[in-house]
Amino acid sequence: MNSSFLLYLIPLTLGLCSCSSHLLPSDLAYASAREAGSSPSSKSNPSSRRVLLKSGSMSLEVEDVAAGTRQVTNLVKQGRGQVLTMDSDKNDRGATHLELTIPSDQLEKTMDQIGKLGKITSRRVHTRDVTDQWIDLQAKINNTRALRNRLRELLQASTSVEDTLKVERELARVQAELDTLEGTIKAITNHKAYSKLSVSITKKSIPGPVGFAVKGTWWGVKKLFVIQ
């Protein structure tokens, strides 16, 4: 194989593959529908095609931190979740911090169940839309995979050591890029299926005699201004 021809062909292949990454999401949806043997329906719900990543966090006050922690872990396991980390503070209140992973469709239900174990002091659910990133990654993976396959063909057709080494170097670079892209989309897929939930459990504070006195005084002061 002529070396100058090889050096011309590789940039040309790169250019051809990169141009399709500028396809609009609607073009990609139409192409996917054609491959599946159907056309996109204008009546379909757009939200069903969104790629959403959910996560949550909450803080809870309970009478017994150890018992509350056991109840939370049991609820998580019953909901097909897992405990990733568990850290306990060595102080009088003995707070426990849990990092959990929950099936995304069970996240808010699990948070509701955990909330019944004590007093909720904070609760937050965060949803991140990564649809555009997902579409871009899919296009890049398809393009990079096509380029890798083309380079494999060039490698088989090469007739000189110099050409073989050049194609092998380019093939190794493209394969590494493809592995990174596929790893990223795999991570998004896993996150889409399972949500992370952070739970902090602390012991409910019980005021002493002075605390009760102050609380009673404050209640009386409020009633001077507001009856109900």
PDB file of C-alpha atoms in Angstrom:
ATOM      1  CA  MET A   1       0.000   0.000   0.000  1.00  0.00           C
ATOM      2  CA  ASN A   2       1.343   3.429  -0.919  1.00  0.00           C
ATOM      3  CA  SER A   3       2.231   5.465   2.185  1.00  0.00           C
ATOM      4  CA  SER A   4       1.010   8.795   0.797  1.00  0.00           C
ATOM      5  CA  PHE A   5      -2.312   7.211  -0.117  1.00  0.00           C
ATOM      6  CA  LEU A   6      -2.661   5.860   3.427  1.00  0.00           C
ATOM      7  CA  LEU A   7      -1.960   9.249   4.992  1.00  0.00           C
ATOM      8  CA  TYR A   8      -4.600  10.768   2.733  1.00  0.00           C
ATOM      9  CA  LEU A   9      -7.192   8.109   3.462  1.00  0.00           C
ATOM     10  CA  ILE A  10      -7.055   8.292   7.274  1.00  0.00           C
ATOM     11  CA  PRO A  11      -7.866  12.050   7.537  1.00  0.00           C
ATOM     12  CA  LEU A  12     -10.574  11.549   4.931  1.00  0.00           C
ATOM     13  CA  THR A  13     -12.114   8.786   7.033  1.00  0.00           C
ATOM     14  CA  LEU A  14     -11.920  10.989  10.125  1.00  0.00           C
ATOM     15  CA  GLY A  15     -13.673  13.804   8.287  1.00  0.00           C
ATOM     16  CA  LEU A  16     -16.446  11.582   7.006  1.00  0.00           C
ATOM     17  CA  CYS A  17     -17.113  10.161  10.464  1.00  0.00           C
ATOM     18  CA  SER A  18     -17.036  13.492  12.280  1.00  0.00           C
ATOM     19  CA  CYS A  19     -19.547  15.166   9.991  1.00  0.00           C
ATOM     20  CA  SER A  20     -22.423  12.971  11.187  1.00  0.00           C
ATOM     21  CA  SER A  21     -21.904  14.118  14.795  1.00  0.00           C
ATOM     22  CA  HIS A  22     -23.640  17.375  13.842  1.00  0.00           C
ATOM     23  CA  LEU A  23     -26.958  15.645  13.214  1.00  0.00           C
ATOM     24  CA  LEU A  24     -29.870  17.187  15.041  1.00  0.00           C
ATOM     25  CA  PRO A  25     -31.664  15.093  17.705  1.00  0.00           C
ATOM     26  CA  SER A  26     -34.713  14.964  15.430  1.00  0.00           C
ATOM     27  CA  ASP A  27     -32.586  13.513  12.607  1.00  0.00           C
ATOM     28  CA  LEU A  28     -31.206  10.859  14.939  1.00  0.00           C
ATOM     29  CA  ALA A  29     -34.681   9.999  16.201  1.00  0.00           C
ATOM     30  CA  TYR A  30     -35.928   9.657  12.624  1.00  0.00           C
ATOM     31  CA  ALA A  31     -32.961   7.488  11.643  1.00  0.00           C
ATOM     32  CA  SER A  32     -33.468   5.250  14.684  1.00  0.00           C
ATOM     33  CA  ALA A  33     -37.144   4.902  13.879  1.00  0.00           C
ATOM     34  CA  ARG A  34     -36.351   3.955  10.280  1.00  0.00           C
ATOM     35  CA  GLU A  35     -33.950   1.263  11.474  1.00  0.00           C
ATOM     36  CA  ALA A  36     -36.690  -0.087  13.748  1.00  0.00           C
ATOM     37  CA  GLY A  37     -39.121  -0.158  10.828  1.00  0.00           C
ATOM     38  CA  SER A  38     -41.350   2.657  12.032  1.00  0.00           C
ATOM     39  CA  SER A  39     -41.607   6.428  11.866  1.00  0.00           C
ATOM     40  CA  PRO A  40     -41.626   8.826  14.828  1.00  0.00           C
ATOM     41  CA  SER A  41     -45.120   9.651  16.004  1.00  0.00           C
ATOM     42  CA  SER A  42     -45.966  13.266  16.685  1.00  0.00           C
ATOM     43  CA  LYS A  43     -48.465  12.051  19.262  1.00  0.00           C
ATOM     44  CA  SER A  44     -45.855  10.265  21.372  1.00  0.00           C
ATOM     45  CA  ASN A  45     -44.979  11.758  24.733  1.00  0.00           C
ATOM     46  CA  PRO A  46     -41.637  13.652  24.437  1.00  0.00           C
ATOM     47  CA  SER A  47     -40.872  13.117  28.141  1.00  0.00           C
ATOM     48  CA  SER A  48     -40.777   9.337  27.588  1.00  0.00           C
ATOM     49  CA  ARG A  49     -37.649   9.810  25.457  1.00  0.00           C
ATOM     50  CA  ARG A  50     -35.795  11.996  27.957  1.00  0.00           C
ATOM     51  CA  VAL A  51     -32.788  10.592  29.809  1.00  0.00           C
ATOM     52  CA  LEU A  52     -33.170  11.722  33.426  1.00  0.00           C
ATOM     53  CA  LEU A  53     -30.791  11.067  36.317  1.00  0.00           C
ATOM     54  CA  LYS A  54     -32.310  11.303  39.798  1.00  0.00           C
ATOM     55  CA  SER A  55     -30.669  11.555  43.210  1.00  0.00           C
ATOM     56  CA  GLY A  56     -31.888  12.403  46.682  1.00  0.00           C
ATOM     57  CA  SER A  57     -30.802  13.437  50.156  1.00  0.00           C
ATOM     58  CA  MET A  58     -32.577  13.642  53.489  1.00  0.00           C
ATOM     59  CA  SER A  59     -31.921  14.177  57.198  1.00  0.00           C
ATOM     60  CA  LEU A  60     -33.854  12.407  59.918  1.00  0.00           C
ATOM     61  CA  GLU A  61     -34.142  12.709  63.704  1.00  0.00           C
ATOM     62  CA  VAL A  62     -34.961   9.501  65.607  1.00  0.00           C
ATOM     63  CA  GLU A  63     -35.142   8.339  69.217  1.00  0.00           C
ATOM     64  CA  ASP A  64     -32.535   5.597  68.705  1.00  0.00           C
ATOM     65  CA  VAL A  65     -29.896   6.110  65.988  1.00  0.00           C
ATOM     66  CA  ALA A  66     -28.745   2.473  65.920  1.00  0.00           C
ATOM     67  CA  ALA A  67     -32.303   1.157  65.598  1.00  0.00           C
ATOM     68  CA  GLY A  68     -33.136   3.800  62.992  1.00  0.00           C
ATOM     69  CA  THR A  69     -30.067   2.853  60.969  1.00  0.00           C
ATOM     70  CA  ARG A  70     -31.072  -0.818  60.977  1.00  0.00           C
ATOM     71  CA  GLN A  71     -34.585   0.077  59.842  1.00  0.00           C
ATOM     72  CA  VAL A  72     -33.260   2.222  56.988  1.00  0.00           C
ATOM     73  CA  THR A  73     -30.897  -0.493  55.742  1.00  0.00           C
ATOM     74  CA  ASN A  74     -33.718  -3.062  55.887  1.00  0.00           C
ATOM     75  CA  LEU A  75     -36.010  -0.794  53.854  1.00  0.00           C
ATOM     76  CA  VAL A  76     -33.280  -0.273  51.273  1.00  0.00           C
ATOM     77  CA  LYS A  77     -32.616  -4.001  50.896  1.00  0.00           C
ATOM     78  CA  GLN A  78     -36.336  -4.720  50.597  1.00  0.00           C
ATOM     79  CA  GLY A  79     -36.486  -2.177  47.769  1.00  0.00           C
ATOM     80  CA  ARG A  80     -33.644  -3.920  45.872  1.00  0.00           C
ATOM     81  CA  GLY A  81     -31.173  -1.224  46.887  1.00  0.00           C
ATOM     82  CA  GLN A  82     -27.714  -1.370  48.441  1.00  0.00           C
ATOM     83  CA  VAL A  83     -25.777   0.383  51.184  1.00  0.00           C
ATOM     84  CA  LEU A  84     -22.635   1.871  49.639  1.00  0.00           C
ATOM     85  CA  THR A  85     -21.113   3.482  52.738  1.00  0.00           C
ATOM     86  CA  MET A  86     -22.028   3.922  56.398  1.00  0.00           C
ATOM     87  CA  ASP A  87     -20.221   6.381  58.687  1.00  0.00           C
ATOM     88  CA  SER A  88     -20.993   6.961  62.363  1.00  0.00           C
ATOM     89  CA  ASP A  89     -19.943   9.993  64.397  1.00  0.00           C
ATOM     90  CA  LYS A  90     -18.321   9.308  67.762  1.00  0.00           C
ATOM     91  CA  ASN A  91     -20.162  11.902  69.802  1.00  0.00           C
ATOM     92  CA  ASP A  92     -23.080  12.145  72.218  1.00  0.00           C
ATOM     93  CA  ARG A  93     -25.683  12.231  69.458  1.00  0.00           C
ATOM     94  CA  GLY A  94     -24.069   9.369  67.501  1.00  0.00           C
ATOM     95  CA  ALA A  95     -25.155  10.509  64.045  1.00  0.00           C
ATOM     96  CA  THR A  96     -24.971   8.035  61.153  1.00  0.00           C
ATOM     97  CA  HIS A  97     -24.486   9.000  57.505  1.00  0.00           C
ATOM     98  CA  LEU A  98     -25.530   6.528  54.800  1.00  0.00           C
ATOM     99  CA  GLU A  99     -24.837   6.539  51.070  1.00  0.00           C
ATOM    100  CA  LEU A 100     -27.385   4.323  49.345  1.00  0.00           C
ATOM    101  CA  THR A 101     -28.260   3.251  45.827  1.00  0.00           C
ATOM    102  CA  ILE A 102     -31.940   2.744  45.005  1.00  0.00           C
ATOM    103  CA  PRO A 103     -33.767   1.712  41.806  1.00  0.00           C
ATOM    104  CA  SER A 104     -34.742   5.052  40.280  1.00  0.00           C
ATOM    105  CA  ASP A 105     -38.430   4.175  40.106  1.00  0.00           C
ATOM    106  CA  GLN A 106     -38.376   3.423  43.856  1.00  0.00           C
ATOM    107  CA  LEU A 107     -36.453   6.510  45.031  1.00  0.00           C
ATOM    108  CA  GLU A 108     -39.288   8.732  46.262  1.00  0.00           C
ATOM    109  CA  LYS A 109     -41.285   5.793  47.626  1.00  0.00           C
ATOM    110  CA  THR A 110     -38.246   4.701  49.651  1.00  0.00           C
ATOM    111  CA  MET A 111     -37.734   8.262  50.903  1.00  0.00           C
ATOM    112  CA  ASP A 112     -41.374   8.349  52.034  1.00  0.00           C
ATOM    113  CA  GLN A 113     -40.887   5.094  53.949  1.00  0.00           C
ATOM    114  CA  ILE A 114     -37.675   6.324  55.581  1.00  0.00           C
ATOM    115  CA  GLY A 115     -39.415   9.553  56.557  1.00  0.00           C
ATOM    116  CA  LYS A 116     -41.940   7.603  58.635  1.00  0.00           C
ATOM    117  CA  LEU A 117     -39.154   6.358  60.923  1.00  0.00           C
ATOM    118  CA  GLY A 118     -38.646   9.742  62.572  1.00  0.00           C
ATOM    119  CA  LYS A 119     -38.824  13.485  62.062  1.00  0.00           C
ATOM    120  CA  ILE A 120     -37.659  14.751  58.662  1.00  0.00           C
ATOM    121  CA  THR A 121     -35.492  17.855  59.025  1.00  0.00           C
ATOM    122  CA  SER A 122     -34.563  18.116  55.337  1.00  0.00           C
ATOM    123  CA  ARG A 123     -35.475  16.363  52.107  1.00  0.00           C
ATOM    124  CA  ARG A 124     -34.350  16.994  48.538  1.00  0.00           C
ATOM    125  CA  VAL A 125     -34.787  15.229  45.187  1.00  0.00           C
ATOM    126  CA  HIS A 126     -32.622  16.371  42.280  1.00  0.00           C
ATOM    127  CA  THR A 127     -33.336  15.479  38.632  1.00  0.00           C
ATOM    128  CA  ARG A 128     -30.783  16.139  35.893  1.00  0.00           C
ATOM    129  CA  ASP A 129     -31.671  15.954  32.193  1.00  0.00           C
ATOM    130  CA  VAL A 130     -28.767  14.456  30.190  1.00  0.00           C
ATOM    131  CA  THR A 131     -30.685  13.721  26.981  1.00  0.00           C
ATOM    132  CA  ASP A 132     -28.489  15.962  24.811  1.00  0.00           C
ATOM    133  CA  GLN A 133     -25.326  14.405  26.241  1.00  0.00           C
ATOM    134  CA  TRP A 134     -26.777  10.926  25.649  1.00  0.00           C
ATOM    135  CA  ILE A 135     -27.584  11.662  21.987  1.00  0.00           C
ATOM    136  CA  ASP A 136     -24.138  13.182  21.443  1.00  0.00           C
ATOM    137  CA  LEU A 137     -22.418  10.164  23.011  1.00  0.00           C
ATOM    138  CA  GLN A 138     -24.423   7.721  20.898  1.00  0.00           C
ATOM    139  CA  ALA A 139     -23.469   9.584  17.718  1.00  0.00           C
ATOM    140  CA  LYS A 140     -19.791   9.712  18.713  1.00  0.00           C
ATOM    141  CA  ILE A 141     -19.773   6.002  19.559  1.00  0.00           C
ATOM    142  CA  ASN A 142     -21.292   5.090  16.188  1.00  0.00           C
ATOM    143  CA  ASN A 143     -18.801   7.301  14.338  1.00  0.00           C
ATOM    144  CA  THR A 144     -15.795   6.083  16.313  1.00  0.00           C
ATOM    145  CA  ARG A 145     -16.807   2.450  15.909  1.00  0.00           C
ATOM    146  CA  ALA A 146     -17.132   2.932  12.129  1.00  0.00           C
ATOM    147  CA  LEU A 147     -13.691   4.554  12.037  1.00  0.00           C
ATOM    148  CA  ARG A 148     -12.186   1.699  14.054  1.00  0.00           C
ATOM    149  CA  ASN A 149     -13.652  -0.866  11.657  1.00  0.00           C
ATOM    150  CA  ARG A 150     -12.288   1.066   8.669  1.00  0.00           C
ATOM    151  CA  LEU A 151      -8.831   1.182  10.241  1.00  0.00           C
ATOM    152  CA  ARG A 152      -8.959  -2.571  10.778  1.00  0.00           C
ATOM    153  CA  GLU A 153      -9.622  -2.988   7.073  1.00  0.00           C
ATOM    154  CA  LEU A 154      -6.686  -0.715   6.263  1.00  0.00           C
ATOM    155  CA  LEU A 155      -4.474  -2.717   8.613  1.00  0.00           C
ATOM    156  CA  GLN A 156      -5.306  -5.950   6.829  1.00  0.00           C
ATOM    157  CA  ALA A 157      -4.616  -4.326   3.455  1.00  0.00           C
ATOM    158  CA  SER A 158      -1.288  -2.725   4.420  1.00  0.00           C
ATOM    159  CA  THR A 159       1.741  -4.168   2.632  1.00  0.00           C
ATOM    160  CA  SER A 160       4.645  -2.431   4.360  1.00  0.00           C
ATOM    161  CA  VAL A 161       5.946  -2.288   7.920  1.00  0.00           C
ATOM    162  CA  GLU A 162       5.778   1.513   7.910  1.00  0.00           C
ATOM    163  CA  ASP A 163       2.124   1.568   6.879  1.00  0.00           C
ATOM    164  CA  THR A 164       1.265  -1.157   9.382  1.00  0.00           C
ATOM    165  CA  LEU A 165       2.833   0.768  12.274  1.00  0.00           C
ATOM    166  CA  LYS A 166       1.032   3.979  11.321  1.00  0.00           C
ATOM    167  CA  VAL A 167      -2.350   2.279  11.126  1.00  0.00           C
ATOM    168  CA  GLU A 168      -1.755   0.369  14.368  1.00  0.00           C
ATOM    169  CA  ARG A 169      -0.961   3.602  16.237  1.00  0.00           C
ATOM    170  CA  GLU A 170      -4.084   5.285  14.902  1.00  0.00           C
ATOM    171  CA  LEU A 171      -6.160   2.180  15.616  1.00  0.00           C
ATOM    172  CA  ALA A 172      -4.936   2.084  19.230  1.00  0.00           C
ATOM    173  CA  ARG A 173      -5.842   5.754  19.701  1.00  0.00           C
ATOM    174  CA  VAL A 174      -9.321   5.305  18.217  1.00  0.00           C
ATOM    175  CA  GLN A 175      -9.966   2.153  20.272  1.00  0.00           C
ATOM    176  CA  ALA A 176      -8.982   3.997  23.472  1.00  0.00           C
ATOM    177  CA  GLU A 177     -11.373   6.819  22.581  1.00  0.00           C
ATOM    178  CA  LEU A 178     -14.153   4.308  21.895  1.00  0.00           C
ATOM    179  CA  ASP A 179     -13.545   2.575  25.237  1.00  0.00           C
ATOM    180  CA  THR A 180     -13.831   5.927  27.040  1.00  0.00           C
ATOM    181  CA  LEU A 181     -17.078   6.828  25.261  1.00  0.00           C
ATOM    182  CA  GLU A 182     -18.609   3.422  25.953  1.00  0.00           C
ATOM    183  CA  GLY A 183     -17.536   3.647  29.598  1.00  0.00           C
ATOM    184  CA  THR A 184     -19.232   7.039  29.926  1.00  0.00           C
ATOM    185  CA  ILE A 185     -22.507   5.875  28.431  1.00  0.00           C
ATOM    186  CA  LYS A 186     -22.420   2.742  30.606  1.00  0.00           C
ATOM    187  CA  ALA A 187     -22.047   4.933  33.704  1.00  0.00           C
ATOM    188  CA  ILE A 188     -25.029   7.054  32.607  1.00  0.00           C
ATOM    189  CA  THR A 189     -27.071   3.905  31.975  1.00  0.00           C
ATOM    190  CA  ASN A 190     -26.296   2.602  35.467  1.00  0.00           C
ATOM    191  CA  HIS A 191     -27.124   5.971  37.034  1.00  0.00           C
ATOM    192  CA  LYS A 192     -30.374   6.100  35.070  1.00  0.00           C
ATOM    193  CA  ALA A 193     -31.407   2.723  36.485  1.00  0.00           C
ATOM    194  CA  TYR A 194     -30.200   3.351  40.057  1.00  0.00           C
ATOM    195  CA  SER A 195     -30.354   6.611  41.994  1.00  0.00           C
ATOM    196  CA  LYS A 196     -28.062   7.639  44.831  1.00  0.00           C
ATOM    197  CA  LEU A 197     -29.611   8.598  48.148  1.00  0.00           C
ATOM    198  CA  SER A 198     -27.779  10.240  51.053  1.00  0.00           C
ATOM    199  CA  VAL A 199     -29.377   9.822  54.484  1.00  0.00           C
ATOM    200  CA  SER A 200     -28.224  11.458  57.731  1.00  0.00           C
ATOM    201  CA  ILE A 201     -29.693  10.056  60.948  1.00  0.00           C
ATOM    202  CA  THR A 202     -29.304  11.946  64.230  1.00  0.00           C
ATOM    203  CA  LYS A 203     -30.657  11.451  67.730  1.00  0.00           C
ATOM    204  CA  LYS A 204     -33.675  13.544  68.572  1.00  0.00           C
ATOM    205  CA  SER A 205     -32.648  16.229  71.048  1.00  0.00           C
ATOM    206  CA  ILE A 206     -34.523  16.345  74.357  1.00  0.00           C
ATOM    207  CA  PRO A 207     -34.409  19.712  76.135  1.00  0.00           C
ATOM    208  CA  GLY A 208     -33.515  19.834  79.826  1.00  0.00           C
ATOM    209  CA  PRO A 209     -35.406  21.783  82.525  1.00  0.00           C
ATOM    210  CA  VAL A 210     -34.006  25.129  81.368  1.00  0.00           C
ATOM    211  CA  GLY A 211     -34.812  24.246  77.778  1.00  0.00           C
ATOM    212  CA  PHE A 212     -38.419  23.474  78.679  1.00  0.00           C
ATOM    213  CA  ALA A 213     -38.645  26.755  80.593  1.00  0.00           C
ATOM    214  CA  VAL A 214     -37.311  28.752  77.654  1.00  0.00           C
ATOM    215  CA  LYS A 215     -39.604  26.910  75.262  1.00  0.00           C
ATOM    216  CA  GLY A 216     -42.614  27.623  77.481  1.00  0.00           C
ATOM    217  CA  THR A 217     -41.683  31.290  77.782  1.00  0.00           C
ATOM    218  CA  TRP A 218     -41.299  31.617  74.018  1.00  0.00           C
ATOM    219  CA  TRP A 219     -44.686  29.941  73.500  1.00  0.00           C
ATOM    220  CA  GLY A 220     -46.287  32.445  75.887  1.00  0.00           C
ATOM    221  CA  VAL A 221     -44.657  35.406  74.130  1.00  0.00           C
ATOM    222  CA  LYS A 222     -45.921  34.209  70.738  1.00  0.00           C
ATOM    223  CA  LYS A 223     -49.474  33.907  72.073  1.00  0.00           C
ATOM    224  CA  LEU A 224     -49.382  37.579  73.089  1.00  0.00           C
ATOM    225  CA  PHE A 225     -49.250  38.438  69.383  1.00  0.00           C
ATOM    226  CA  VAL A 226     -50.896  35.487  67.611  1.00  0.00           C
ATOM    227  CA  ILE A 227     -53.719  33.373  69.057  1.00  0.00           C
ATOM    228  CA  GLN A 228     -53.909  30.833  66.226  1.00  0.00           C
TER     229      GLN A 228
END
